[in-house]
Amino acid sequence: MTINIYDSAYAYLFDQNTSVECLFTDAVWAEGPVWLPDESAVIFSDVKGNKMFKWHEKGTEIFRSPSDFANGNALWTDGSLLTCQHGSRSLSHTDKQGKVSTLVDHYDGRRFNSPNDLVVKSDGTVWFTDPPYGILSNDEGYQAASEIIGCYIYCYCPQQNQTKLATFNTMRPNGLFFSPDEKTLYVADMSGVEFSDGLHHLVAFDVNGCQLSNRRTICEINPGIPDGFCVDQHGLIYCSCADGVLIITPQGKIVAKITLGKTTSNCTLGGKAQNQLFITADNCLFRVRLNTKGFQYNAFD
């Protein structure tokens, strides 16, 4: 495990003695970390293990089993938990009392493919991607035919209890995250997983209400593909790749890399000061302390 800095202007991100901590090693395929400020804990999914775990400083415990092949997780504006579930092809809502209900599971009368990752805007809208990975086999869900015949990005508007198609201009959308000013939505388009000539790109869209426009490429991710990622208060993007996390400017310049030696799926900036990068990779949960902070959990401070 190494940390490499490619642009000295970003050396401030790491202390001289910064290390990578391995916090957990018993997942099958770890994904979707989210920080719980009220509990000083991280919830993350084990997609292929059909479980969810909760990590805190005293150890790791099972949060939910079975999890209906849970993947991405996020906090709603009231601090309750939202989860993408491949098995039910839905977004679920877990309230503060632990009651689980279905938030949304269809669009225009058709079932989703398998909602994969999600992000919550400060106005309470929930944005999520819908690639087919949970219906391609029984490894991460239940094999089934697509009812939508496309992999899109959606926006759920709680005020109207309505799901809107934000854009169809993606092939295999996966991770997504807003810029700090919420004017830009970054998306991992990773059709290279299925197609030899497919994409492994981080792209961006302008946000206009519940619609996305002006797709553009931020950068091509090498090695491997982009999966999940997060953004810090300065707009730097922390994006998963084949063997770690790339740190990328909004203009697409790769300025540093955290190499884990494991296929990396996702990350979030959490901790009391939002300066701890929690990373899911292969069977593990890692932590790296940074000299920056996130903004995702500001509403819960």
mmCIF file of C-alpha atoms in Angstrom, residues 100-233:
data_model
loop_
_atom_site.group_PDB
_atom_site.id
_atom_site.type_symbol
_atom_site.label_atom_id
_atom_site.label_comp_id
_atom_site.label_asym_id
_atom_site.label_seq_id
_atom_site.Cartn_x
_atom_site.Cartn_y
_atom_site.Cartn_z
ATOM 1 C CA VAL A 100 -37.264 -0.591 6.251
ATOM 2 C CA SER A 101 -39.620 0.347 3.414
ATOM 3 C CA THR A 102 -39.457 0.672 -0.361
ATOM 4 C CA LEU A 103 -38.871 4.205 -1.568
ATOM 5 C CA VAL A 104 -39.112 3.566 -5.303
ATOM 6 C CA ASP A 105 -38.926 0.443 -7.476
ATOM 7 C CA HIS A 106 -40.205 1.328 -10.924
ATOM 8 C CA TYR A 107 -40.311 3.978 -13.617
ATOM 9 C CA ASP A 108 -43.235 4.435 -15.986
ATOM 10 C CA GLY A 109 -44.736 1.143 -14.837
ATOM 11 C CA ARG A 110 -41.555 -0.876 -15.430
ATOM 12 C CA ARG A 111 -39.187 -2.329 -12.847
ATOM 13 C CA PHE A 112 -35.692 -0.891 -12.644
ATOM 14 C CA ASN A 113 -32.720 -3.024 -13.685
ATOM 15 C CA SER A 114 -30.787 -2.970 -10.397
ATOM 16 C CA PRO A 115 -30.190 0.431 -8.779
ATOM 17 C CA ASN A 116 -26.486 0.603 -8.026
ATOM 18 C CA ASP A 117 -25.411 3.870 -6.424
ATOM 19 C CA LEU A 118 -27.084 7.060 -5.240
ATOM 20 C CA VAL A 119 -26.412 10.557 -3.965
ATOM 21 C CA VAL A 120 -28.684 13.021 -2.170
ATOM 22 C CA LYS A 121 -28.836 16.698 -3.145
ATOM 23 C CA SER A 122 -29.331 19.302 -0.407
ATOM 24 C CA ASP A 123 -32.937 19.848 -1.554
ATOM 25 C CA GLY A 124 -33.742 16.227 -0.671
ATOM 26 C CA THR A 125 -33.873 14.871 -4.218
ATOM 27 C CA VAL A 126 -32.319 11.432 -4.615
ATOM 28 C CA TRP A 127 -30.242 10.730 -7.725
ATOM 29 C CA PHE A 128 -29.362 7.167 -8.669
ATOM 30 C CA THR A 129 -27.951 4.980 -11.426
ATOM 31 C CA ASP A 130 -29.521 1.814 -12.809
ATOM 32 C CA PRO A 131 -27.067 -0.519 -14.588
ATOM 33 C CA PRO A 132 -27.937 -4.220 -15.078
ATOM 34 C CA TYR A 133 -25.381 -5.929 -12.829
ATOM 35 C CA GLY A 134 -27.949 -7.310 -10.395
ATOM 36 C CA ILE A 135 -29.990 -9.020 -13.136
ATOM 37 C CA LEU A 136 -27.186 -10.438 -15.299
ATOM 38 C CA SER A 137 -26.702 -13.440 -12.981
ATOM 39 C CA ASN A 138 -27.561 -14.670 -9.497
ATOM 40 C CA ASP A 139 -24.220 -13.505 -8.058
ATOM 41 C CA GLU A 140 -25.370 -9.980 -7.150
ATOM 42 C CA GLY A 141 -29.144 -10.342 -7.345
ATOM 43 C CA TYR A 142 -31.630 -12.416 -9.310
ATOM 44 C CA GLN A 143 -31.117 -13.056 -12.999
ATOM 45 C CA ALA A 144 -33.895 -11.510 -15.047
ATOM 46 C CA ALA A 145 -34.640 -9.675 -18.268
ATOM 47 C CA SER A 146 -34.505 -5.902 -18.316
ATOM 48 C CA GLU A 147 -37.893 -4.233 -18.468
ATOM 49 C CA ILE A 148 -36.482 -0.819 -19.351
ATOM 50 C CA ILE A 149 -33.877 -1.805 -21.979
ATOM 51 C CA GLY A 150 -31.516 0.964 -21.036
ATOM 52 C CA CYS A 151 -29.274 2.089 -18.190
ATOM 53 C CA TYR A 152 -30.157 5.577 -17.094
ATOM 54 C CA ILE A 153 -29.816 8.113 -14.294
ATOM 55 C CA TYR A 154 -32.943 8.966 -12.334
ATOM 56 C CA CYS A 155 -33.993 11.661 -9.884
ATOM 57 C CA TYR A 156 -36.564 10.918 -7.190
ATOM 58 C CA CYS A 157 -38.394 14.041 -6.005
ATOM 59 C CA PRO A 158 -39.917 13.422 -2.552
ATOM 60 C CA GLN A 159 -42.129 16.527 -2.655
ATOM 61 C CA GLN A 160 -44.064 15.097 -5.620
ATOM 62 C CA ASN A 161 -43.299 11.432 -4.794
ATOM 63 C CA GLN A 162 -42.219 11.175 -8.413
ATOM 64 C CA THR A 163 -39.247 9.620 -10.193
ATOM 65 C CA LYS A 164 -37.936 11.478 -13.231
ATOM 66 C CA LEU A 165 -35.530 10.376 -15.947
ATOM 67 C CA ALA A 166 -32.569 12.725 -15.528
ATOM 68 C CA THR A 167 -30.685 11.554 -18.626
ATOM 69 C CA PHE A 168 -30.459 8.587 -20.958
ATOM 70 C CA ASN A 169 -27.025 9.749 -22.181
ATOM 71 C CA THR A 170 -25.067 6.993 -20.423
ATOM 72 C CA MET A 171 -24.135 3.418 -21.327
ATOM 73 C CA ARG A 172 -23.384 1.824 -17.938
ATOM 74 C CA PRO A 173 -23.673 4.507 -15.235
ATOM 75 C CA ASN A 174 -22.416 3.493 -11.810
ATOM 76 C CA GLY A 175 -21.050 5.847 -9.131
ATOM 77 C CA LEU A 176 -22.193 9.462 -8.989
ATOM 78 C CA PHE A 177 -21.544 12.520 -6.833
ATOM 79 C CA PHE A 178 -22.220 16.257 -6.879
ATOM 80 C CA SER A 179 -19.675 19.032 -6.994
ATOM 81 C CA PRO A 180 -19.659 21.170 -3.824
ATOM 82 C CA ASP A 181 -21.921 23.795 -5.440
ATOM 83 C CA GLU A 182 -24.249 21.056 -6.798
ATOM 84 C CA LYS A 183 -24.125 22.577 -10.284
ATOM 85 C CA THR A 184 -22.298 19.543 -11.671
ATOM 86 C CA LEU A 185 -23.039 15.835 -11.319
ATOM 87 C CA TYR A 186 -20.081 13.514 -11.892
ATOM 88 C CA VAL A 187 -20.854 9.987 -13.107
ATOM 89 C CA ALA A 188 -18.780 6.850 -13.656
ATOM 90 C CA ASP A 189 -19.659 5.435 -17.083
ATOM 91 C CA MET A 190 -18.085 1.985 -17.112
ATOM 92 C CA SER A 191 -19.374 0.013 -20.081
ATOM 93 C CA GLY A 192 -15.841 -1.357 -20.446
ATOM 94 C CA VAL A 193 -16.852 -4.020 -17.920
ATOM 95 C CA GLU A 194 -19.063 -5.686 -20.526
ATOM 96 C CA PHE A 195 -17.774 -4.473 -23.883
ATOM 97 C CA SER A 196 -14.198 -4.621 -25.163
ATOM 98 C CA ASP A 197 -14.594 -1.228 -26.812
ATOM 99 C CA GLY A 198 -16.621 0.205 -23.917
ATOM 100 C CA LEU A 199 -15.944 3.205 -21.710
ATOM 101 C CA HIS A 200 -14.031 3.525 -18.475
ATOM 102 C CA HIS A 201 -14.537 7.221 -18.067
ATOM 103 C CA LEU A 202 -15.482 9.752 -15.440
ATOM 104 C CA VAL A 203 -17.987 12.137 -17.035
ATOM 105 C CA ALA A 204 -19.850 15.245 -15.897
ATOM 106 C CA PHE A 205 -23.255 16.816 -16.509
ATOM 107 C CA ASP A 206 -24.754 20.215 -15.796
ATOM 108 C CA VAL A 207 -27.619 20.039 -13.287
ATOM 109 C CA ASN A 208 -30.829 21.827 -14.237
ATOM 110 C CA GLY A 209 -33.615 21.027 -11.798
ATOM 111 C CA CYS A 210 -34.094 17.255 -12.133
ATOM 112 C CA GLN A 211 -32.489 17.154 -15.577
ATOM 113 C CA LEU A 212 -28.906 16.637 -16.705
ATOM 114 C CA SER A 213 -27.340 18.152 -19.817
ATOM 115 C CA ASN A 214 -24.023 18.970 -21.483
ATOM 116 C CA ARG A 215 -22.298 15.630 -20.991
ATOM 117 C CA ARG A 216 -18.513 15.877 -21.124
ATOM 118 C CA THR A 217 -15.583 13.648 -20.290
ATOM 119 C CA ILE A 218 -13.488 14.543 -17.253
ATOM 120 C CA CYS A 219 -10.903 11.790 -17.701
ATOM 121 C CA GLU A 220 -10.295 8.197 -18.683
ATOM 122 C CA ILE A 221 -9.633 5.973 -15.682
ATOM 123 C CA ASN A 222 -6.595 3.697 -15.834
ATOM 124 C CA PRO A 223 -5.920 1.080 -14.689
ATOM 125 C CA GLY A 224 -9.342 -0.548 -14.648
ATOM 126 C CA ILE A 225 -12.626 1.322 -14.493
ATOM 127 C CA PRO A 226 -14.278 4.017 -12.374
ATOM 128 C CA ASP A 227 -16.829 2.595 -9.944
ATOM 129 C CA GLY A 228 -17.757 4.662 -6.868
ATOM 130 C CA PHE A 229 -16.194 7.929 -5.776
ATOM 131 C CA CYS A 230 -16.600 11.020 -3.616
ATOM 132 C CA VAL A 231 -15.689 14.716 -3.777
ATOM 133 C CA ASP A 232 -14.037 16.929 -1.155
ATOM 134 C CA GLN A 233 -14.789 20.525 -0.169
#
